[in-house]
XYZ file of C-alpha atoms in Angstrom:
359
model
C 154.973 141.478 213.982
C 154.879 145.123 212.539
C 155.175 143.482 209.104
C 152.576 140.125 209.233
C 149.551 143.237 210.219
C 150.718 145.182 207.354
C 150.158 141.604 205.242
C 146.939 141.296 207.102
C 145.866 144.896 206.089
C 147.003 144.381 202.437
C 144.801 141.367 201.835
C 141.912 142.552 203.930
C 142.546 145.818 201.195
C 142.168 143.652 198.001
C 138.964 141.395 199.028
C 137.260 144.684 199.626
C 137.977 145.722 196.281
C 137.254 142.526 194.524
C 133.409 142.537 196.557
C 132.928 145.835 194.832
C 133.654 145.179 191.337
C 131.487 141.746 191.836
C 127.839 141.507 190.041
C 124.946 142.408 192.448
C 123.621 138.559 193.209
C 119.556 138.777 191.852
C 117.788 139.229 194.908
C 114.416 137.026 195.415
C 112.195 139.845 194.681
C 113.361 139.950 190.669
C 110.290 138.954 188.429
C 111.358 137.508 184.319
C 109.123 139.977 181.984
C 107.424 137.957 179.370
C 107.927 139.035 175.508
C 104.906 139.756 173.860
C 103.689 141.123 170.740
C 100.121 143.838 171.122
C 97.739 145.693 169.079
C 94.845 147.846 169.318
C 91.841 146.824 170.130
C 89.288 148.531 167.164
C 86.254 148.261 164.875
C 86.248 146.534 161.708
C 84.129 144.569 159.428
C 83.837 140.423 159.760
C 81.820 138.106 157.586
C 80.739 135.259 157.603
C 82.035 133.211 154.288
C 80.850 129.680 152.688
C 84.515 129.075 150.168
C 83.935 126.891 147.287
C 85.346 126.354 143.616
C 83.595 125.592 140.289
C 84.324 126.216 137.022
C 83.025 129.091 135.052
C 80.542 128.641 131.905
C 78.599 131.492 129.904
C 74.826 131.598 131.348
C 73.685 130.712 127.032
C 75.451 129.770 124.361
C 73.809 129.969 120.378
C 74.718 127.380 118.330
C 74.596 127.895 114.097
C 73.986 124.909 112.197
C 74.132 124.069 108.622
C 70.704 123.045 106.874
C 71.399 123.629 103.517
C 74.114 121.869 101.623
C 77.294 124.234 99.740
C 79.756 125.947 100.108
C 80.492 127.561 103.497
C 81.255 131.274 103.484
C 82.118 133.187 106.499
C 81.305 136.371 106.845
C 83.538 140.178 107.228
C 83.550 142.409 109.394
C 83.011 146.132 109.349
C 86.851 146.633 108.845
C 86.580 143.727 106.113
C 88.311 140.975 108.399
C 87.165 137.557 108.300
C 85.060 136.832 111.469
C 87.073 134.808 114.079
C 87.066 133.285 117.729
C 87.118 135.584 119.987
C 85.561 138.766 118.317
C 82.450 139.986 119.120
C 79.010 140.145 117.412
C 75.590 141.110 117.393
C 71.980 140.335 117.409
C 71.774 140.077 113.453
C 75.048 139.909 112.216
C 75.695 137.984 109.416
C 77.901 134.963 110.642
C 78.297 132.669 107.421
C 76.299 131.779 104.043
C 75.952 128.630 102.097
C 76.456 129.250 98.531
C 76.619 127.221 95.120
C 74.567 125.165 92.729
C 74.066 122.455 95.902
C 72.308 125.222 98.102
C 70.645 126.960 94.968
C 68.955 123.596 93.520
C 67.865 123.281 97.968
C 66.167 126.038 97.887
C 64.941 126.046 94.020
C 63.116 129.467 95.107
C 63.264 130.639 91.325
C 61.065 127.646 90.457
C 58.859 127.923 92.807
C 58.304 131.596 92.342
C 57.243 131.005 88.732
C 55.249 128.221 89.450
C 53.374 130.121 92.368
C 52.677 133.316 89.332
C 51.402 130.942 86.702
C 49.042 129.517 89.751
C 48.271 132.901 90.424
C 47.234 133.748 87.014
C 45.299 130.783 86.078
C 43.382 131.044 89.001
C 42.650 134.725 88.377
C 41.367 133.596 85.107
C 39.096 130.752 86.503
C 37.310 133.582 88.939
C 36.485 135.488 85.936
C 35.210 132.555 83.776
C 33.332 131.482 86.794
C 31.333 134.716 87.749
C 30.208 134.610 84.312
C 28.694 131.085 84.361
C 31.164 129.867 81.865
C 33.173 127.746 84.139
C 31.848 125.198 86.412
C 32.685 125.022 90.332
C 34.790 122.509 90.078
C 37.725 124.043 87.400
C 37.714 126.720 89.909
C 38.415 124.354 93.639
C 41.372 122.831 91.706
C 42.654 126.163 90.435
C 42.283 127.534 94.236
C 43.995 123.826 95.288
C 46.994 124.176 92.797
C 47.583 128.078 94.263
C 47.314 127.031 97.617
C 50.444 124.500 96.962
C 52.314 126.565 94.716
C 52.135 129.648 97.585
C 53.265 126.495 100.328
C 56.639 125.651 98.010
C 57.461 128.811 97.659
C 57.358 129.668 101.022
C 59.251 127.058 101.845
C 61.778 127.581 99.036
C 61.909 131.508 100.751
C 62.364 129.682 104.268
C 65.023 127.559 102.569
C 67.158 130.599 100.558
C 67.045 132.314 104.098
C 68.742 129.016 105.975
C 71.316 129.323 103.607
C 72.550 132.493 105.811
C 73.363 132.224 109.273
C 72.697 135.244 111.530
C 73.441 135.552 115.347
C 70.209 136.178 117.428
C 71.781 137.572 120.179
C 74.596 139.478 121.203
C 77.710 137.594 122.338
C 81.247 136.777 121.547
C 82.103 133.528 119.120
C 83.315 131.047 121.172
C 84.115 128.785 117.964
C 83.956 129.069 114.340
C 83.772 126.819 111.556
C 85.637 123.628 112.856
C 85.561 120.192 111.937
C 84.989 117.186 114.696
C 89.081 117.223 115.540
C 89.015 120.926 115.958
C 90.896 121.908 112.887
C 89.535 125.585 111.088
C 87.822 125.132 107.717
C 88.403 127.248 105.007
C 86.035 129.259 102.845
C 84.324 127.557 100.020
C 84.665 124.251 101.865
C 82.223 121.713 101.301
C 79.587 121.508 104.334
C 76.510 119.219 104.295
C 73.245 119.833 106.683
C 74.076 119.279 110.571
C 77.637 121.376 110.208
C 77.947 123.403 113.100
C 79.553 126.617 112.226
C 79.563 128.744 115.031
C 78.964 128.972 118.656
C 78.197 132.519 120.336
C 77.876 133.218 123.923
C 77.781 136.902 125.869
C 80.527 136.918 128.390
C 79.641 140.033 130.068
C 78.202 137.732 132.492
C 79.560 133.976 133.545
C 77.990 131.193 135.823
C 80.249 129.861 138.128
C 78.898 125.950 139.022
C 79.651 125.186 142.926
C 79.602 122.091 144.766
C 78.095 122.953 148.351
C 78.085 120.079 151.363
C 74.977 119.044 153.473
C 75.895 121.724 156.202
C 76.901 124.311 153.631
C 73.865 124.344 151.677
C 71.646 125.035 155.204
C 73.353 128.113 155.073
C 73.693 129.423 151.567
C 70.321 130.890 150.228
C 69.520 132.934 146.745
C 70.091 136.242 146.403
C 73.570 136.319 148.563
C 76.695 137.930 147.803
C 79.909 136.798 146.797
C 83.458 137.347 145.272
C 84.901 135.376 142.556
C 88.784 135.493 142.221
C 91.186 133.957 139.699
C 94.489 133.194 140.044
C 95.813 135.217 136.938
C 93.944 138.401 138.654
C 95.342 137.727 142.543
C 94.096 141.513 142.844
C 90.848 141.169 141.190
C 87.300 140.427 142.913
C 85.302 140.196 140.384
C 81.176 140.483 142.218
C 78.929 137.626 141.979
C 74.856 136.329 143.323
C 73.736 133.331 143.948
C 71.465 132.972 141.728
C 69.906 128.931 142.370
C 70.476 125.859 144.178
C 69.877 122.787 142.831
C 66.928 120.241 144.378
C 68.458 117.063 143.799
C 71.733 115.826 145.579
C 74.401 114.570 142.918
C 74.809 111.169 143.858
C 78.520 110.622 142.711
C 79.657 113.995 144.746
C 76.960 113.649 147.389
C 76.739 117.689 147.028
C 74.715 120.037 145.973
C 74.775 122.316 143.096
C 74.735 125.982 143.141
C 75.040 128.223 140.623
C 77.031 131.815 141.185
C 76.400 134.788 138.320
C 79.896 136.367 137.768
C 80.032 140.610 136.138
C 82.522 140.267 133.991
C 82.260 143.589 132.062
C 85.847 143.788 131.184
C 85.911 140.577 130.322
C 89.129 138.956 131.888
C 87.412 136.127 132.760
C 86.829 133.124 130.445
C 84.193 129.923 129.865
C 85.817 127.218 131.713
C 88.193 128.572 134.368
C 88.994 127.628 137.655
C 87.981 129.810 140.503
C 87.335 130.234 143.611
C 83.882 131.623 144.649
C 83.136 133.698 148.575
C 79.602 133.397 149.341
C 78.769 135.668 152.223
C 76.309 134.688 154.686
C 76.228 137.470 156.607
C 78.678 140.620 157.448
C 78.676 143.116 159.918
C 79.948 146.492 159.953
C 81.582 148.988 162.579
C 81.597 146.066 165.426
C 84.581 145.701 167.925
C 86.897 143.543 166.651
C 90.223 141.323 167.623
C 92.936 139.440 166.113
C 91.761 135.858 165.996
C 94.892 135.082 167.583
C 94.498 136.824 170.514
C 91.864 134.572 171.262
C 93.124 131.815 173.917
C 90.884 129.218 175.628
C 91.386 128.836 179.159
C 89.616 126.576 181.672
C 86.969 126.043 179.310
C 86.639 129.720 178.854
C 87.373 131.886 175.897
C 89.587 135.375 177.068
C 92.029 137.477 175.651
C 95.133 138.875 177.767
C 94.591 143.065 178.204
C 97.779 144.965 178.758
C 97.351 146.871 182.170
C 100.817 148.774 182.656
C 103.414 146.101 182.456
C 101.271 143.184 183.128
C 98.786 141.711 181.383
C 94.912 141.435 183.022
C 92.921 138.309 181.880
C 89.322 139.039 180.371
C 86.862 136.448 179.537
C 85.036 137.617 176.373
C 81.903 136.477 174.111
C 82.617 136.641 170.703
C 80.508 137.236 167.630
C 80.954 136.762 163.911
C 84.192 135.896 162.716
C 86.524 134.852 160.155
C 90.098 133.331 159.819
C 91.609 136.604 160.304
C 89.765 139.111 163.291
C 86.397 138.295 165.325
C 84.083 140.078 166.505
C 83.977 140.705 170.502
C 80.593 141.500 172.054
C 81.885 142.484 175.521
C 84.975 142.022 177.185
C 87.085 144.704 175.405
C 86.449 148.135 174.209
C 87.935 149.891 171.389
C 91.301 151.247 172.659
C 92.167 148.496 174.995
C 95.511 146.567 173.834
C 95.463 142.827 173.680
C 98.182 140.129 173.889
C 98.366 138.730 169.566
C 101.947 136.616 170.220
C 103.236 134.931 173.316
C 100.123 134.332 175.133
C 100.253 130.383 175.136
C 101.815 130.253 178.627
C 100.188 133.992 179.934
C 98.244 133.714 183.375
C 96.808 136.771 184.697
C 99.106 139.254 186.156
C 101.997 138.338 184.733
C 104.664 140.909 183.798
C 105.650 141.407 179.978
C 107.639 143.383 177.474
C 106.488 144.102 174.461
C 108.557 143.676 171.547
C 108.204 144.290 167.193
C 106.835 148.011 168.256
């Protein structure tokens, strides 16, 4: 008997111990803390932005045509280097010259300047015979007729002899040089007839970009706005633009509208005939209370954002401003300082407990 209690005791020993070392069972009053991500609440900058590409052009381009026939020439530089694409030039340079017998025998200006002195002096002579009564009215209207043509081929062979040398009229960069129809670079004293075209010269210090805007877009773009220009050789560029004028008629391929962007391009990186993207902005706002768009949630109909209060969250339905893809503006709701719910708020109701996590 003595022994079966002592068993009895033993056992009664060992479940004791095994109850202690056990895991606490969760009681009913244990609440599952959400994970969340926060941030500030603070004030920023947001815009409003119309996005569009186009293609980039200079705002004028001079074009240098041949009208006298010879042999083309182009012209040195200061350093004595032949001109080329891509250098730059200005208003008055010397671009190219027509030479030879072909452009000399155009402009026959030798001929016509001797032809315009003998008119000179025979009518000279006529005038004297004629205020002394010894040459009747009529010798002296032909003489005066035969000046008056001799001084309009000689001005014309002047006009001609100056053709014969291109100059730039503006300041710009040469965009292309002396090519024939398939592109290929002609040499000096090649043979060029009237029509040639021997250069093209833009300035590049300024671009146009050409946009394509949509019905609803064009409502809200207007001259005189802002934008950035960006390039995807320069990711960290912004190069600053204007619009500068919108186009009346619809294009009736694109059904857009055309808008034209001025581009600084004092360095210039960028070229005629990129790709790039243009940021028109419509309006912006400064110093305003701003919020990650993503801690924006609709609920009910109703837009809010989820507030930290201690370890819950607090619900607050908010009216929100201007905005972009990135942060929004928040016209009541939240104040600067506040913390707001930006990840794991899909399933948040108000009061809930959370953690916050990534800090």
């Amino acid at each position: 008997m003595r022994q079966h209690n002592a068993w009895s005791l033993l056992g009664l020993g060992l479940l004791i111990a095994v109850a202690g070392c056990a895991p606490p069972i969760p009681g009913e009053d244990a609440e599952f803390r959400m994970p969340v991500e926060v941030e500030d609440v603070a004030t920023g900058t947001v815009e409003d932005l119309v996005v569009a590409t186009g293609n980039l052009r200079p705002k004028a381009i001079v074009t240098l045509n041949i009208e006298t026939p010879g042999l083309l020439q182009i012209a040195r530089n200061d350093e004595g280097a032949r001109l080329a694409e891509g250098m730059r030039v200005s208003a008055g340079d010397v671009i190219a010259r027509v030479t030879g017998e072909d452009a000399r025998l155009h402009a026959r200006l030798e001929s016509t300047r001797q032809a315009l002195e003998a008119a000179e002096a025979h009518l000279a002579r006529r005038r004297e015979l004629h205020a002394a009564n010894l040459e009747p009215e009529e010798e002296l209207q032909t003489a005066e007729e035969r000046y008056e043509n001799a001084l309009y081929n000689f001005e014309r062979s002047t006009l001609d002899a100056a053709k014969a040398t291109l100059t730039t009229p503006i300041d710009g960069t040469i965009l292309r040089l002396a090519r024939d129809n398939n592109h290929r670079p002609q040499a000096d004293g090649q043979l060029v007839q009237p029509g040639f075209s021997v250069a093209e010269i833009a300035p590049l210090d300024v671009l146009i970009a050409d946009i394509d805007l949509i019905g609803p877009e064009l409502g809200r773009v207007s001259v005189g706005l802002a934008a950035r220009i960006r390039h995807y050789a320069f990711d960290d560029t912004l190069f600053d633009g204007e619009v500068i004028r919108l186009s009346p008629v619809l294009d009736p391929v694109k059904h857009t509208f055309r808008a034209e962007v001025t581009v600084a391009n004092a360095e210039r990186l960028l070229r005629p005939g990129m790709f790039v993207e243009v940021v028109i902005v419509i309006e912006q706002r400064q110093d305003v209370v701003v919020v990650s768009r993503d801690a924006v949630a609709n609920r009910a109909g109703k837009t809010v954002v989820f507030a930290m209060d201690g370890q819950r969250v607090s619900r607050r339905d908010v009216r929100l401003g201007l905005g972009d893809d990135d942060k929004v503006q928040v016209l009541d709701g939240v104040a600067v300082g506040d913390r707001v719910v930006v990840r794991g708020l899909e399933t948040l109701i108000d009061g809930n407990r959370v953690r916050e996590v990534g800090k």
